[in-house]
Coordinates of C-alpha atoms and ligand atoms in Angstrom, one line a residue:
X984 CA -24.9 -51.3 43.0
X985 CA -21.6 -51.9 41.0
X986 CA -19.0 -49.7 42.6
X987 CA -15.8 -49.6 40.7
X988 CA -15.8 -46.4 38.6
X989 CA -14.1 -46.5 35.2
X990 CA -13.8 -44.0 32.3
X991 CA -16.3 -45.9 30.2
X992 CA -18.8 -46.3 33.0
X993 CA -22.5 -46.3 31.8
X994 CA -25.8 -46.0 33.7
X995 CA -28.0 -48.9 32.4
X996 CA -31.7 -48.7 33.1
X997 CA -34.0 -51.7 33.4
X998 CA -37.7 -51.6 33.9
X999 CA -39.2 -54.5 35.5
X1000 CA -42.7 -55.6 36.4
X1001 CA -43.0 -58.4 38.9
X1002 CA -46.2 -60.3 39.0
X1003 CA -47.9 -63.7 39.5
X1004 CA -48.7 -65.7 36.4
X1005 CA -49.7 -69.3 35.7
X1006 CA -46.8 -71.1 34.2
X1007 CA -45.9 -74.8 33.6
X1008 CA -42.1 -75.0 33.8
X1009 CA -42.2 -78.7 34.4
X1010 CA -45.5 -79.3 32.6
X1011 CA -47.5 -78.8 35.8
X1012 CA -49.4 -75.5 36.0
X1013 CA -49.0 -73.4 39.1
X1014 CA -48.5 -69.7 40.0
X1015 CA -45.0 -68.4 39.6
X1016 CA -43.5 -65.0 40.0
X1017 CA -42.3 -63.5 36.8
X1018 CA -40.2 -60.5 35.8
X1019 CA -41.5 -59.0 32.6
X1020 CA -43.2 -62.3 32.0
X1021 CA -40.1 -64.5 32.5
X1022 CA -38.7 -66.8 35.1
X1023 CA -35.7 -66.8 35.4
X1024 CA -35.9 -63.2 34.9
X1025 CA -33.9 -61.1 32.4
X1026 CA -30.1 -61.3 32.6
X1027 CA -28.5 -58.0 33.7
X1028 CA -25.5 -57.4 31.7
X1029 CA -23.0 -54.8 32.7
X1030 CA -19.4 -53.8 32.4
X1031 CA -17.3 -53.2 35.5
X1032 CA -18.0 -49.8 36.9
X1033 CA -21.4 -49.4 35.4
X1034 CA -24.3 -48.2 37.5
X1035 CA -27.5 -50.3 37.2
X1036 CA -30.8 -48.7 37.8
X1037 CA -33.8 -51.0 38.1
X1038 CA -37.2 -49.4 38.3
X1039 CA -39.5 -52.1 39.7
X1040 CA -43.2 -52.2 39.6
X1041 CA -44.7 -54.5 42.1
X1042 CA -47.7 -56.1 40.6
X1043 CA -47.9 -58.9 43.3
X1044 CA -50.9 -57.1 44.6
X1045 CA -50.9 -58.6 48.2
X1046 CA -47.1 -58.9 48.8
X1047 CA -44.1 -56.7 49.1
X1048 CA -41.1 -57.5 47.2
X1049 CA -37.3 -57.3 48.0
X1050 CA -34.5 -58.1 45.6
X1051 CA -31.1 -59.1 46.8
X1052 CA -28.1 -58.4 44.4
X1053 CA -26.3 -61.5 45.4
X1054 CA -22.6 -61.1 45.6
X1055 CA -22.1 -58.0 43.4
X1056 CA -18.7 -56.3 43.7
X1057 CA -16.6 -56.9 40.5
X1058 CA -16.4 -58.7 37.1
X1059 CA -17.8 -62.1 37.2
X1060 CA -21.0 -64.1 37.3
X1061 CA -23.6 -63.2 40.0
X1062 CA -27.3 -63.8 40.7
X1063 CA -30.2 -61.8 41.9
X1064 CA -33.2 -63.1 43.7
X1065 CA -36.2 -62.4 45.9
X1066 CA -35.3 -62.0 49.7
X1067 CA -38.8 -61.7 51.1
X1068 CA -40.6 -64.6 52.7
X1069 CA -40.3 -67.6 50.4
X1070 CA -40.7 -65.6 47.2
X1071 CA -37.4 -66.9 45.7
X1072 CA -38.9 -70.4 45.5
X1073 CA -41.6 -69.0 43.2
X1074 CA -39.1 -68.2 40.6
X1075 CA -38.2 -64.5 41.2
X1076 CA -34.6 -65.0 40.3
X1077 CA -32.0 -64.2 37.5
X1078 CA -28.4 -63.8 36.6
X1079 CA -26.0 -60.8 36.5
X1080 CA -23.0 -60.9 34.2
X1081 CA -20.4 -58.3 34.7
X1082 CA -17.8 -58.0 32.0
X1083 CA -14.3 -56.5 32.0
X1084 CA -13.6 -53.0 30.7
X1085 CA -12.1 -52.7 27.1
X1086 CA -8.5 -53.7 26.9
X1087 CA -8.7 -56.0 30.0
X1088 CA -9.1 -59.8 29.2
X1089 CA -9.9 -62.8 31.1
X1090 CA -7.1 -65.2 31.8
X1091 CA -8.6 -67.9 29.6
X1092 CA -9.9 -68.1 26.1
X1093 CA -13.1 -69.4 24.6
X1094 CA -15.2 -69.1 21.4
X1095 CA -18.5 -68.2 22.8
X1096 CA -20.5 -68.1 26.2
X1097 CA -23.7 -69.5 27.6
X1098 CA -25.4 -69.3 31.0
X1099 CA -27.9 -71.3 33.0
X1100 CA -29.5 -71.2 36.3
X1101 CA -30.3 -74.5 38.1
X1102 CA -33.3 -74.6 40.5
X1103 CA -35.4 -77.2 42.2
X1104 CA -39.3 -76.9 41.8
X1105 CA -42.2 -77.6 44.1
X1106 CA -45.9 -78.0 43.1
X1107 CA -47.1 -76.9 46.5
X1108 CA -47.5 -73.2 46.9
X1109 CA -45.1 -71.2 49.1
X1110 CA -48.1 -70.3 51.3
X1111 CA -48.7 -73.9 52.0
X1112 CA -45.1 -74.5 52.6
X1113 CA -44.8 -71.7 55.0
X1114 CA -47.9 -72.8 56.9
X1115 CA -46.5 -76.3 57.3
X1116 CA -43.1 -75.1 58.5
X1117 CA -44.8 -72.9 61.1
X1118 CA -47.1 -75.7 62.4
X1119 CA -47.3 -78.3 65.0
X1120 CA -46.8 -81.0 63.9
X1121 CA -44.1 -79.7 61.6
X1122 CA -45.1 -79.9 57.9
X1123 CA -41.8 -80.4 56.1
X1124 CA -41.7 -79.3 52.4
X1125 CA -40.1 -82.7 51.4
X1126 CA -38.3 -83.3 48.3
X1127 CA -39.0 -81.1 45.2
X1128 CA -41.1 -82.5 42.4
X1129 CA -38.6 -81.4 39.7
X1130 CA -35.2 -80.0 39.0
X1131 CA -35.3 -77.2 36.4
X1132 CA -32.4 -76.2 34.1
X1133 CA -32.8 -72.6 32.9
X1134 CA -36.4 -72.8 34.0
X1135 CA -37.3 -76.0 32.3
X1136 CA -38.1 -79.4 33.6
X1137 CA -40.3 -82.4 32.9
X1138 CA -42.6 -83.8 35.5
X1139 CA -44.1 -87.2 34.8
X1140 CA -47.8 -86.2 34.5
X1141 CA -49.0 -89.8 34.6
X1142 CA -48.1 -90.1 38.3
X1143 CA -50.8 -87.6 39.2
X1144 CA -54.4 -88.4 40.5
X1145 CA -57.1 -85.7 40.4
X1146 CA -54.6 -83.0 39.6
X1147 CA -53.7 -84.6 36.2
X1148 CA -55.7 -81.9 34.5
X1149 CA -53.2 -79.3 35.5
X1150 CA -50.3 -81.3 33.9
X1151 CA -49.7 -81.4 30.1
X1152 CA -46.7 -83.3 29.0
X1153 CA -46.9 -81.8 25.5
X1154 CA -46.9 -78.1 26.7
X1155 CA -44.0 -76.4 24.9
X1156 CA -43.1 -74.5 28.1
X1157 CA -41.7 -77.8 29.5
X1158 CA -39.8 -79.0 26.4
X1159 CA -36.3 -79.5 27.5
X1160 CA -33.8 -76.7 27.5
X1161 CA -31.4 -76.9 24.6
X1162 CA -27.9 -75.7 24.5
X1163 CA -26.5 -75.6 20.9
X1164 CA -22.8 -75.9 20.3
X1165 CA -20.7 -75.9 17.2
X1166 CA -18.4 -78.9 17.1
X1167 CA -14.8 -78.2 18.0
X1168 CA -15.5 -74.8 19.7
X1169 CA -14.9 -74.0 23.3
X1170 CA -17.6 -72.4 25.4
X1171 CA -17.6 -70.5 28.7
X1172 CA -20.7 -71.7 30.6
X1173 CA -21.8 -69.7 33.6
X1174 CA -23.8 -71.8 36.0
X1175 CA -25.6 -70.4 39.0
X1176 CA -27.7 -72.4 41.6
X1177 CA -30.7 -70.9 43.1
X1178 CA -32.3 -74.0 44.6
X1179 CA -34.6 -73.7 47.5
X1180 CA -33.3 -76.8 49.2
X1181 CA -30.9 -79.0 47.2
X1182 CA -27.2 -79.3 46.6
X1183 CA -26.7 -80.4 43.0
X1184 CA -24.3 -82.3 40.8
X1185 CA -24.1 -80.9 37.2
X1186 CA -22.7 -82.7 34.2
X1187 CA -22.6 -82.8 30.5
X1188 CA -22.5 -86.4 29.3
X1189 CA -19.1 -87.3 27.9
X1190 CA -17.5 -83.8 28.4
X1191 CA -15.0 -82.6 31.0
X1192 CA -15.5 -79.2 32.4
X1193 CA -12.5 -76.9 33.4
X1194 CA -13.5 -74.7 36.4
X1195 CA -12.2 -71.2 35.9
X1196 CA -14.5 -68.9 38.1
X1197 CA -16.3 -69.3 41.4
X1198 CA -18.6 -66.5 42.8
X1199 CA -16.8 -63.9 40.6
X1200 CA -13.3 -64.9 41.5
X1201 CA -10.7 -66.4 39.1
X1202 CA -10.0 -70.0 40.0
X1203 CA -6.8 -71.9 39.4
X1204 CA -8.1 -74.1 36.7
X1205 CA -9.1 -77.7 37.5
X1206 CA -11.0 -80.4 35.5
X1207 CA -14.1 -82.1 36.7
X1208 CA -16.5 -84.6 35.1
X1209 CA -19.3 -83.3 37.4
X1210 CA -19.6 -80.0 39.2
X1211 CA -21.1 -79.9 42.7
X1212 CA -22.9 -76.6 43.1
X1213 CA -24.7 -75.4 46.3
X1214 CA -27.6 -72.9 46.4
X1215 CA -26.2 -69.3 46.0
X1216 CA -23.0 -70.3 44.3
X1217 CA -22.0 -69.4 40.7
X1218 CA -19.3 -71.1 38.7
X1219 CA -17.8 -70.6 35.1
X1220 CA -16.5 -73.6 33.4
X1221 CA -14.9 -74.1 30.0
X1222 CA -16.3 -77.0 27.8
X1223 CA -14.9 -78.1 24.5
X1224 CA -17.4 -79.5 22.1
X1225 CA -15.0 -82.3 21.2
X1226 CA -17.1 -85.5 21.2
X1227 CA -18.6 -87.2 18.2
X1228 CA -20.6 -84.5 16.4
X1229 CA -23.2 -86.9 14.9
X1230 CA -25.4 -86.9 18.1
X1231 CA -26.7 -84.9 21.0
X1232 CA -25.7 -85.4 24.6
X1233 CA -27.5 -85.1 28.0
X1234 CA -27.1 -82.3 30.4
X1235 CA -27.9 -83.5 33.9
X1236 CA -28.5 -82.0 37.2
X1237 CA -28.9 -84.4 40.1
X1238 CA -29.6 -84.0 43.8
X1239 CA -26.7 -84.8 46.2
X1240 CA -26.4 -84.6 50.0
X1241 CA -30.0 -85.7 50.6
X1242 CA -31.7 -89.1 50.0
X1243 CA -33.9 -87.5 47.4
X1244 CA -36.8 -88.9 45.4
X1245 CA -36.6 -86.1 42.9
X1246 CA -35.9 -87.2 39.3
X1247 CA -32.7 -85.8 37.7
X1248 CA -33.1 -82.6 35.7
X1249 CA -32.4 -83.1 32.0
X1250 CA -31.5 -80.8 29.1
X1251 CA -30.0 -81.3 25.7
X1252 CA -26.4 -80.5 24.6
X1253 CA -27.0 -80.2 21.0
X1254 CA -24.3 -80.4 18.4
X1255 CA -25.1 -78.2 15.5
X1256 CA -26.6 -79.0 12.9
X1257 CA -28.3 -82.1 14.6
X1258 CA -32.0 -81.6 15.4
X1259 CA -32.1 -79.8 18.7
X1260 CA -35.1 -81.7 19.9
X1261 CA -33.6 -85.1 19.3
X1262 CA -33.0 -87.0 22.5
X1263 CA -29.5 -88.4 22.9
X1264 CA -29.4 -92.2 22.1
X1265 CA -28.0 -93.0 25.5
X1266 CA -29.3 -93.4 29.1
X1267 CA -28.4 -90.2 31.0
X1268 CA -25.4 -90.6 33.2
X1269 CA -26.4 -91.5 36.8
X1270 CA -24.0 -89.1 38.5
X1271 CA -22.3 -89.5 41.9
X1272 CA -23.7 -91.2 44.9
X1273 CA -25.8 -88.8 47.0
X1274 CA -24.1 -89.5 50.2
X1275 CA -20.4 -89.6 49.2
X1276 CA -18.9 -86.5 50.9
X1277 CA -15.3 -87.2 49.6
X1278 CA -15.7 -85.9 46.0
X1279 CA -17.6 -82.9 47.3
X1280 CA -14.9 -82.1 49.8
X1281 CA -12.2 -82.7 47.1
X1282 CA -13.9 -80.0 44.8
X1283 CA -14.0 -77.6 47.8
X1284 CA -10.3 -78.2 48.5
X1285 CA -9.4 -77.7 44.8
X1286 CA -11.2 -74.4 44.4
X1287 CA -8.2 -72.0 45.0
X1288 CA -7.5 -68.5 43.7
X1289 CA -5.8 -68.4 40.3
X1290 CA -2.0 -67.6 40.1
X1291 CA -1.6 -63.9 39.3
X1292 CA -5.1 -63.2 40.8
X1293 CA -4.5 -64.0 44.4
X1294 CA -5.6 -61.5 47.0
X1295 CA -3.7 -62.7 50.1
X1296 CA -5.7 -62.7 53.3
X1297 CA -4.5 -61.0 56.4
X1298 CA -2.3 -63.5 58.3
X1299 CA -4.0 -63.0 61.6
X1300 CA -7.6 -62.3 62.6
X1301 CA -8.7 -59.9 65.3
X1302 CA -11.7 -62.0 66.3
X1303 CA -13.0 -65.6 65.9
X1304 CA -16.6 -66.4 66.0
X1305 CA -17.6 -70.1 66.0
X1306 CA -21.2 -70.7 64.7
X1307 CA -22.7 -74.1 65.7
X1308 CA -25.5 -75.1 63.4
X1309 CA -28.3 -77.0 65.0
X1310 CA -31.9 -78.0 64.4
X1311 CA -33.9 -77.3 67.6
X1312 CA -37.3 -76.7 69.0
X1313 CA -38.9 -73.6 70.4
X1314 CA -42.1 -74.2 72.2
X1315 CA -42.4 -77.4 70.2
X1316 CA -42.0 -75.8 66.8
X1317 CA -39.0 -77.0 64.8
X1318 CA -36.4 -74.3 64.1
X1319 CA -32.8 -74.0 63.0
X1320 CA -30.3 -72.2 65.3
X1321 CA -26.8 -70.8 65.5
X1322 CA -25.2 -71.2 68.9
X1323 CA -28.7 -72.1 70.2
X1324 CA -30.2 -68.8 69.1
X1325 CA -32.8 -69.0 66.3
X1326 CA -32.9 -65.8 64.4
X1327 CA -35.9 -63.5 64.1
X1328 CA -36.1 -60.4 61.9
X1329 CA -37.4 -57.3 63.7
X1330 CA -40.1 -55.1 62.3
X1331 CA -37.9 -52.1 61.9
X1332 CA -34.9 -52.4 59.4
X1333 CA -31.6 -52.8 61.3
X1334 CA -29.8 -50.2 59.4
X1335 CA -32.1 -47.5 60.5
X1336 CA -32.4 -48.9 64.0
X1337 CA -28.5 -48.8 64.4
X1338 CA -28.0 -45.5 62.7
X1339 CA -30.9 -43.7 64.6
X1340 CA -30.1 -45.6 67.9
X1341 CA -33.5 -47.0 68.2
X1342 CA -32.4 -49.5 71.0
X1343 CA -35.8 -50.8 71.7
X1344 CA -36.2 -52.2 68.2
X1345 CA -33.9 -55.2 68.6
X1346 CA -32.2 -57.2 71.5
X1347 CA -29.1 -55.2 72.4
X1348 CA -27.2 -57.9 74.1
X1349 CA -24.7 -59.6 71.7
X1350 CA -25.3 -63.1 70.5
X1351 CA -22.9 -65.9 71.6
X1352 CA -19.4 -65.9 70.2
X1353 CA -19.3 -69.6 70.3
X1354 CA -20.8 -72.7 71.9
X1355 CA -19.7 -75.0 74.7
X1356 CA -17.5 -77.2 72.5
X1357 CA -16.2 -79.3 75.4
X1358 CA -19.6 -80.6 76.2
X1359 CA -21.6 -80.4 73.1
X1360 CA -21.6 -83.7 71.1
X1361 CA -21.9 -82.7 67.4
X1362 CA -22.4 -86.4 66.4
X1363 CA -25.7 -87.0 68.2
X1364 CA -29.1 -85.3 68.4
X1365 CA -29.0 -82.4 71.0
X1366 CA -29.5 -83.6 74.5
X1367 CA -31.6 -80.4 75.1
X1368 CA -33.2 -79.6 71.9
X1369 CA -34.7 -76.4 73.1
X1370 CA -33.4 -73.1 71.7
X1371 CA -34.2 -69.5 72.2
X1372 CA -35.0 -66.9 69.7
X1373 CA -33.5 -63.4 69.4
X1374 CA -33.1 -60.3 67.2
X1375 CA -29.6 -59.5 68.6
X1376 CA -26.7 -58.9 66.1
X1377 CA -22.8 -59.2 66.1
X1378 CA -21.2 -55.7 66.2
X1379 CA -17.8 -56.0 64.4
X1380 CA -15.1 -53.4 64.9
X1381 CA -14.8 -51.5 61.6
X1382 CA -12.0 -52.7 59.4
X1383 CA -11.1 -55.5 61.7
X1384 CA -10.4 -59.0 60.4
X1385 CA -12.9 -61.5 61.4
X1386 CA -12.7 -65.4 61.3
X1387 CA -16.0 -67.3 61.2
X1388 CA -16.0 -71.1 61.7
X1389 CA -19.3 -72.7 60.8
X1390 CA -19.7 -76.0 62.7
X1391 CA -22.2 -78.6 61.5
X1392 CA -23.8 -81.0 63.9
X1393 CA -26.4 -83.7 64.2
X1394 CA -30.0 -82.6 63.4
X1395 CA -32.9 -83.6 65.6
X1396 CA -33.1 -87.2 64.4
X1397 CA -30.1 -89.6 64.8
X1398 CA -27.5 -90.0 62.0
X1399 CA -28.6 -87.0 60.2
X1400 CA -26.3 -84.1 59.5
X1401 CA -27.1 -81.8 56.6
X1402 CA -25.1 -79.8 54.1
X1403 CA -25.6 -76.0 54.5
X1404 CA -24.5 -73.4 52.0
X1405 CA -23.7 -70.2 53.9
X1406 CA -24.0 -66.9 52.2
X1407 CA -22.6 -63.5 53.3
X1408 CA -24.1 -60.2 52.2
X1409 CA -21.9 -57.2 51.5
X1410 CA -18.6 -58.9 51.4
X1411 CA -16.4 -61.7 49.9
X1412 CA -14.6 -63.9 52.4
X1413 CA -11.5 -66.0 52.0
X1414 CA -12.1 -69.7 52.4
X1415 CA -9.5 -70.6 54.9
X1416 CA -10.2 -74.4 55.4
X1417 CA -12.6 -77.2 55.6
X1418 CA -12.5 -80.2 58.0
X1419 CA -14.3 -83.2 59.2
X1420 CA -15.8 -83.6 62.8
X1421 CA -15.3 -80.9 65.5
X1422 CA -13.2 -77.9 64.9
X1423 CA -10.2 -77.7 67.1
X1424 CA -9.4 -74.0 67.8
X1425 CA -5.7 -74.8 68.7
X1426 CA -4.8 -77.2 65.9
X1427 CA -7.0 -76.5 62.8
X1428 CA -6.1 -72.8 62.3
X1429 CA -2.6 -73.9 61.7
X1430 CA -3.7 -75.7 58.6
X1431 CA -5.5 -72.7 57.1
X1432 CA -4.6 -71.7 53.5
X1433 CA -2.7 -68.5 53.8
X1434 CA -1.3 -68.8 50.4
X1435 CA -4.1 -68.8 47.7
X1436 CA -7.5 -69.0 49.3
X1437 CA -10.4 -68.3 47.0
X1438 CA -12.6 -65.2 47.7
X1439 CA -16.3 -66.3 47.6
X1440 CA -19.6 -65.1 49.0
X1441 CA -21.2 -68.5 49.4
X1442 CA -19.6 -71.7 50.8
X1443 CA -20.7 -75.2 51.7
X1444 CA -20.4 -76.8 55.1
X1445 CA -20.4 -80.6 54.8
X1446 CA -22.3 -83.0 57.2
X1447 CA -20.6 -83.3 60.6
X1448 CA -17.9 -81.0 59.3
X1449 CA -16.7 -77.3 59.6
X1450 CA -15.8 -74.6 57.2
X1451 CA -13.5 -71.5 58.2
X1452 CA -13.8 -68.1 56.5
X1453 CA -11.9 -64.8 57.0
X1454 CA -13.1 -61.3 56.0
X1455 CA -12.4 -57.7 56.5
X1456 CA -15.3 -55.8 58.2
X1457 CA -14.8 -52.8 55.9
X1458 CA -18.2 -52.3 54.3
X1459 CA -20.2 -50.0 56.6
X1460 CA -23.7 -51.4 57.0
X1461 CA -25.8 -54.2 58.4
X1462 CA -25.3 -57.6 56.8
X1463 CA -27.0 -61.0 56.8
X1464 CA -25.0 -64.2 57.0
X1465 CA -27.3 -67.1 56.5
X1466 CA -27.9 -70.6 55.2
X1467 CA -29.0 -70.2 51.5
X1468 CA -31.5 -73.0 51.9
X1469 CA -34.7 -70.9 51.7
X1470 CA -36.6 -73.0 54.3
X1471 CA -33.6 -73.1 56.8
X1472 CA -33.3 -69.3 56.7
X1473 CA -37.1 -69.1 57.2
X1474 CA -36.7 -71.2 60.3
X1475 CA -34.0 -69.0 61.8
X1476 CA -30.7 -70.2 60.4
X1477 CA -28.9 -66.9 60.1
X1478 CA -27.0 -64.1 61.9
X1479 CA -26.5 -60.4 61.3
X1480 CA -23.2 -58.5 61.4
X1481 CA -23.0 -54.7 61.8
X1482 CA -19.9 -52.6 61.1
X1483 CA -19.3 -48.9 60.6
X1484 CA -22.9 -47.8 60.4
X1485 CA -21.7 -44.5 62.0
X1486 CA -19.6 -43.9 58.9
X1487 CA -22.7 -43.9 56.7
X1488 CA -24.1 -40.5 55.6
X1489 CA -27.8 -39.7 55.7
X1490 CA -29.9 -42.6 54.7
X1491 CA -32.2 -42.1 51.8
X1492 CA -35.6 -41.0 53.0
X1493 CA -37.4 -43.6 50.8
X1494 CA -36.2 -46.4 53.0
X1495 CA -38.0 -45.0 56.1
X1496 CA -41.5 -46.0 56.9
X1497 CA -41.4 -49.6 58.2
X1498 CA -41.9 -50.5 61.8
X1499 CA -40.7 -47.7 64.2
X1500 CA -38.6 -46.0 61.5
X1501 CA -41.6 -43.9 60.7
X1502 CA -40.2 -40.5 59.8
X1503 CA -37.1 -39.5 57.9
X1504 CA -34.9 -37.4 60.2
Ligands
ASC2800 O1 -35.3 -78.5 58.0 C1 -35.5 -79.7 57.7 O2 -36.5 -80.4 58.3 C2 -36.5 -81.7 57.7 C3 -36.3 -82.8 58.8 O3 -35.1 -82.6 59.5 C4 -37.5 -82.8 59.7 O4 -38.6 -83.1 59.1 C5 -35.4 -81.6 56.9 O5 -34.9 -82.7 56.1 C6 -34.8 -80.4 56.9 O6 -33.8 -80.0 56.1

């Protein structure tokens, strides 16, 4: 899965067993999915050029499992997670850290490094969630019960009724996560978000953070008090333990972009040699207002490629696809759609269907290249909320340069436009620009950043706003591009790009067997 060969390249083997186990990450006991007994799962460490082999035993008994190696292509911080139904929500997640080969160094210095994954946590099972989402009336998952920091949170057990017996506030599994630092030292902290729903603000009380990496790309450093992080994103920040060393400090994750009832996630930033379990003497910082888009956009705009590490984008694109994000209805069921088409996965894998020309497997007419921007009012609920569903895919010309503009709109109820993190498989894209309101195809491309755009694999689209990306369709295959909110993808918020499948050699026989891909040719 890591593709850059180097002289020192190694093959690193991992043996995983994936199973359901009872755990109490926020003190409330429920079934979670573990890898070798852990959630988040083991961190995969590699050096650039290594080959990783993961031998996975699926002990889920009644479910398949699919793991997505999210963003992998070069040194940096990445994630892995389940990509099958709502399995990610159950905790089947982890981090991938790719280091540079010997003799090559990062363009910043630090004394030591740490890593954390941020998640949101629900007490309802994913089966109940899925059932609600697929019902009339619509059963929305609502706000999560907890926010976890490296798999640990703290639910207030005293708020429970008959389920109180499942909650134990003194269970050591839900003691706060502790990050111990030595006064005066500088740390590289890798942060990944694999929330199912929420956009987060992350901060360490009293400490600034210098952002140096985003989704595996070096960032022109900038300083923040709180970092906004969307599901599917990774960042590295530098933090200096430069505050009064006589006490501990709060680490806080907080929901933004939704009017949430979820309490903030708390962990302890422990100055050695203070007692790691001593709560800081202060009230945790309250963080930014959930509905203030300005500081979020400011962080987006500040995230640029680092000088000396800029990969300039092609100055022109061969094709522009505008994707309008809407919440719709299909036969009375609530769905999410792109250009009025709600995505449905066919039973046969696309890669095999395209390669073997199994035309009956999915809808062969291309999905829409845009929407009727002259007549569609993005600031109000759709006048016709009904969408259609399709399995069709975008065929991209191999090695062409493609621009994607993701346009946000009002959801089904008035005065509601959500923030969506969009994630592309198989590629990094340049982030060309962000804007408020309706994208103007004549004026807005003139403002694109052609100088130092960052290469990312996940990007946020703010309420009633747009985000423009550019990528080279140079990775033969079939690639998902989707909202990284687990429930939105489940409800159809995604598209599929295909490029250069004819260039692929014989597909491995082991991937045949599903749907109409019955026999290996
Ligand atoms: O997909 C969603 O559905 C709900 C709401 O729009 C309808 O209940 C919500 O907040 C979402 O993000």
